[in-house]
Amino acid sequence: MPELIPVLTREEIKKRITGIAVQISKDYENRELVLIGVLKGAFVFLSDLIRHLTIPVQLDFVSVSSYGSGTSSTGEIRLTKDLSIDINGKDVLIVEDIIDSGQTLQWLSNYLSSLCPNSVKICTLIDKRERREEQISVDYSCHTVEEGFLVGYGLDYAEDYRYLPGIYHLKL
Ligand code: IMP
Ligand code: MG
């Protein structure tokens, strides 16, 4: 049986989101901010984050496929759902569930930058350091871990566990 070891409770997640929401609201005051969630993993995080912001924002989603059903990247990235709003001249904040090798975000920031926004920054729920391959600058992060495979609060393993309110380390 897979084992679930608690990493963050729903209360701890809420506290951290409140903290970065204050920072983001301050940094983007009087700007045209578009939050871009990376499906599916970031949907829970983004829906909580947006309700803690105190500035007006626009919202969109993209979907990229980089993982099969395993726990490590296939290295191949494809856009499976594109933006539906125009980000030309706007400030973009990518909202991701977890950064691992950094390949997905490296690819996505390059793609979004090609659409001529005013800026592109990165906000992640979890910054996982162990397997980083790309020099990614993470602008906002709720939690850092060195290693392990995490599930819950939107994060999945082969589409399971997304519904859990807290975040867990999955031991297979
Ligand atoms: P990267 O391209 O290696 O940075 O992989 C990032 C993507 O892989 C994330 O958006 C997640 O969808 C997935 N991923 C990486 N590590 C984990 C994990 O520990 N749990 C769940 N998904 C993960
Ligand atoms: Mg993801």
Tab-separated table of C-alpha atoms and ligand atoms in Angstrom:
chain	number	residue	atom	x	y	z
A	1	MET	CA	0.000	0.000	0.000
A	2	PRO	CA	1.324	3.505	-0.835
A	3	GLU	CA	2.054	5.559	2.289
A	4	LEU	CA	1.064	9.237	2.684
A	5	ILE	CA	3.327	11.266	4.956
A	6	PRO	CA	1.955	14.728	5.898
A	7	VAL	CA	3.963	17.702	4.578
A	8	LEU	CA	1.550	20.678	4.919
A	9	THR	CA	-1.887	20.846	6.533
A	10	ARG	CA	-4.697	22.881	4.997
A	11	GLU	CA	-4.173	25.505	7.742
A	12	GLU	CA	-0.443	25.796	6.948
A	13	ILE	CA	-1.180	26.122	3.230
A	14	LYS	CA	-3.720	28.860	3.942
A	15	LYS	CA	-1.215	30.806	6.052
A	16	ARG	CA	1.418	30.671	3.311
A	17	ILE	CA	-1.022	31.672	0.578
A	18	THR	CA	-2.156	34.637	2.651
A	19	GLY	CA	1.507	35.688	2.912
A	20	ILE	CA	2.316	35.579	-0.799
A	21	ALA	CA	-1.049	37.146	-1.671
A	22	VAL	CA	-0.094	40.225	0.365
A	23	GLN	CA	3.225	40.395	-1.490
A	24	ILE	CA	1.676	39.919	-4.951
A	25	SER	CA	-1.046	42.491	-4.233
A	26	LYS	CA	1.651	44.995	-3.277
A	27	ASP	CA	3.988	44.228	-6.194
A	28	TYR	CA	1.271	44.453	-8.849
A	29	GLU	CA	-0.678	47.440	-7.566
A	30	ASN	CA	-1.910	49.588	-10.487
A	31	ARG	CA	-0.684	47.089	-13.077
A	32	GLU	CA	-2.624	44.903	-15.504
A	33	LEU	CA	-2.035	41.494	-13.970
A	34	VAL	CA	-3.029	38.232	-15.648
A	35	LEU	CA	-2.731	35.056	-13.581
A	36	ILE	CA	-2.075	32.029	-15.758
A	37	GLY	CA	-2.738	28.703	-14.058
A	38	VAL	CA	-1.070	25.549	-15.300
A	39	LEU	CA	-3.701	22.790	-15.474
A	40	LYS	CA	-4.569	20.589	-13.873
A	41	GLY	CA	-2.336	20.664	-10.800
A	42	ALA	CA	-2.504	24.408	-10.043
A	43	PHE	CA	-6.283	24.778	-10.037
A	44	VAL	CA	-6.798	24.393	-6.276
A	45	PHE	CA	-3.872	26.683	-5.404
A	46	LEU	CA	-4.937	29.325	-7.935
A	47	SER	CA	-8.550	29.332	-6.788
A	48	ASP	CA	-7.450	29.966	-3.187
A	49	LEU	CA	-4.752	32.483	-4.170
A	50	ILE	CA	-7.073	34.642	-6.289
A	51	ARG	CA	-9.486	35.057	-3.367
A	52	HIS	CA	-6.707	36.336	-1.108
A	53	LEU	CA	-5.533	39.041	-3.523
A	54	THR	CA	-6.678	42.613	-2.928
A	55	ILE	CA	-6.073	43.875	-6.497
A	56	PRO	CA	-8.081	43.318	-9.704
A	57	VAL	CA	-6.671	40.549	-11.936
A	58	GLN	CA	-7.572	38.625	-15.058
A	59	LEU	CA	-7.372	34.868	-15.196
A	60	ASP	CA	-6.515	32.251	-17.796
A	61	PHE	CA	-5.285	28.666	-17.967
A	62	VAL	CA	-2.878	26.695	-20.073
A	63	SER	CA	-2.293	22.997	-20.108
A	64	VAL	CA	1.052	21.451	-20.907
A	65	SER	CA	1.907	17.806	-20.997
A	66	SER	CA	5.328	16.838	-19.776
A	67	TYR	CA	4.624	13.852	-17.599
A	68	GLY	CA	3.061	10.523	-18.441
A	69	SER	CA	1.640	8.712	-15.481
A	70	GLY	CA	5.018	8.183	-13.773
A	71	THR	CA	6.892	10.304	-11.254
A	72	SER	CA	9.604	11.791	-13.484
A	73	SER	CA	9.561	13.964	-16.588
A	74	THR	CA	9.576	12.514	-20.079
A	75	GLY	CA	11.449	15.677	-21.110
A	76	GLU	CA	8.990	16.344	-23.894
A	77	ILE	CA	6.693	19.346	-23.492
A	78	ARG	CA	3.562	20.086	-25.493
A	79	LEU	CA	0.888	22.767	-25.140
A	80	THR	CA	-2.431	20.951	-24.945
A	81	LYS	CA	-4.556	24.015	-24.086
A	82	ASP	CA	-3.593	27.516	-25.187
A	83	LEU	CA	-4.542	30.920	-23.710
A	84	SER	CA	-7.915	32.402	-24.524
A	85	ILE	CA	-7.075	36.014	-23.621
A	86	ASP	CA	-4.575	38.471	-25.101
A	87	ILE	CA	-1.569	39.078	-22.818
A	88	ASN	CA	0.148	41.623	-25.068
A	89	GLY	CA	1.449	44.472	-22.853
A	90	LYS	CA	0.109	42.901	-19.649
A	91	ASP	CA	1.933	41.581	-16.589
A	92	VAL	CA	1.823	37.817	-16.460
A	93	LEU	CA	2.174	35.666	-13.369
A	94	ILE	CA	2.388	31.932	-14.085
A	95	VAL	CA	0.804	29.933	-11.265
A	96	GLU	CA	2.181	26.394	-11.031
A	97	ASP	CA	1.676	23.570	-8.544
A	98	ILE	CA	5.268	22.357	-8.291
A	99	ILE	CA	8.606	23.009	-10.013
A	100	ASP	CA	10.802	19.955	-10.358
A	101	SER	CA	13.400	19.916	-13.186
A	102	GLY	CA	12.181	23.366	-14.266
A	103	GLN	CA	11.735	22.255	-17.882
A	104	THR	CA	7.996	22.892	-17.974
A	105	LEU	CA	8.310	26.427	-16.631
A	106	GLN	CA	11.346	27.220	-18.752
A	107	TRP	CA	9.397	26.206	-21.848
A	108	LEU	CA	6.225	27.984	-20.736
A	109	SER	CA	7.958	31.263	-19.831
A	110	ASN	CA	9.645	31.283	-23.239
A	111	TYR	CA	6.342	30.636	-24.964
A	112	LEU	CA	4.469	33.318	-23.002
A	113	SER	CA	7.312	35.826	-23.492
A	114	SER	CA	6.950	35.363	-27.258
A	115	LEU	CA	3.400	36.809	-26.950
A	116	CYS	CA	4.851	40.213	-25.911
A	117	PRO	CA	3.579	40.661	-22.331
A	118	ASN	CA	5.049	43.488	-20.229
A	119	SER	CA	6.570	40.936	-17.805
A	120	VAL	CA	6.493	37.230	-16.950
A	121	LYS	CA	7.011	36.024	-13.378
A	122	ILE	CA	6.573	32.700	-11.632
A	123	CYS	CA	4.526	31.739	-8.585
A	124	THR	CA	4.607	28.153	-7.365
A	125	LEU	CA	2.998	26.312	-4.504
A	126	ILE	CA	6.015	24.006	-4.090
A	127	ASP	CA	9.617	24.556	-5.147
A	128	LYS	CA	11.328	21.138	-5.302
A	129	ARG	CA	15.090	21.508	-5.584
A	130	GLU	CA	16.695	18.097	-5.993
A	131	ARG	CA	16.250	17.556	-9.742
A	132	ARG	CA	16.473	21.146	-10.996
A	133	GLU	CA	18.056	21.331	-14.445
A	134	GLU	CA	17.053	24.821	-15.578
A	135	GLN	CA	18.052	28.140	-14.009
A	136	ILE	CA	14.534	29.255	-13.155
A	137	SER	CA	13.946	32.340	-11.078
A	138	VAL	CA	11.052	31.565	-8.747
A	139	ASP	CA	9.436	34.863	-7.758
A	140	TYR	CA	6.852	33.576	-5.264
A	141	SER	CA	6.823	30.205	-3.531
A	142	CYS	CA	4.762	28.840	-0.633
A	143	HIS	CA	7.032	25.966	0.348
A	144	THR	CA	10.402	24.429	-0.564
A	145	VAL	CA	11.241	20.721	-0.413
A	146	GLU	CA	14.478	19.005	-1.342
A	147	GLU	CA	13.074	15.767	-2.680
A	148	GLY	CA	10.206	13.294	-2.851
A	149	PHE	CA	6.951	13.001	-4.735
A	150	LEU	CA	4.138	15.150	-3.328
A	151	VAL	CA	0.393	14.737	-3.726
A	152	GLY	CA	-2.801	16.439	-2.568
A	153	TYR	CA	-4.206	19.984	-2.836
A	154	GLY	CA	-4.368	19.610	-6.650
A	155	LEU	CA	-1.161	17.572	-7.019
A	156	ASP	CA	-1.634	14.088	-8.413
A	157	TYR	CA	0.022	10.770	-8.910
A	158	ALA	CA	-1.497	9.226	-12.064
A	159	GLU	CA	-4.601	11.442	-11.514
A	160	ASP	CA	-5.166	10.243	-7.950
A	161	TYR	CA	-4.973	12.232	-4.672
A	162	ARG	CA	-5.778	15.700	-6.116
A	163	TYR	CA	-8.812	15.982	-3.786
A	164	LEU	CA	-6.835	15.793	-0.529
A	165	PRO	CA	-7.016	19.112	1.382
A	166	GLY	CA	-3.406	18.869	2.621
A	167	ILE	CA	-0.094	18.038	0.934
A	168	TYR	CA	1.564	14.654	1.457
A	169	HIS	CA	4.770	12.899	0.559
A	170	LEU	CA	3.818	9.747	-1.392
A	171	LYS	CA	5.920	6.700	-0.584
A	172	LEU	CA	5.279	4.014	-3.188
B	1	IMP	P1	9.278	19.874	-14.320
B	1	IMP	O1	9.098	20.204	-15.770
B	1	IMP	O2	10.256	18.745	-14.137
B	1	IMP	O3	9.635	21.073	-13.479
B	1	IMP	O4	7.929	19.235	-13.831
B	1	IMP	C1	6.887	20.001	-13.390
B	1	IMP	C2	5.563	19.252	-13.464
B	1	IMP	O5	5.696	17.874	-13.122
B	1	IMP	C3	4.623	19.848	-12.447
B	1	IMP	O6	3.817	20.826	-13.061
B	1	IMP	C4	3.819	18.655	-11.986
B	1	IMP	O7	2.692	18.507	-12.821
B	1	IMP	C5	4.727	17.468	-12.186
B	1	IMP	N1	5.407	17.107	-10.908
B	1	IMP	C6	6.714	17.232	-10.597
B	1	IMP	N2	6.974	16.811	-9.356
B	1	IMP	C7	5.788	16.419	-8.844
B	1	IMP	C8	5.385	15.914	-7.563
B	1	IMP	O8	6.177	15.737	-6.613
B	1	IMP	N3	4.057	15.635	-7.424
B	1	IMP	C9	3.141	15.825	-8.416
B	1	IMP	N4	3.471	16.316	-9.620
B	1	IMP	C10	4.782	16.604	-9.840
B	2	MG	MG	1.833	20.732	-13.391
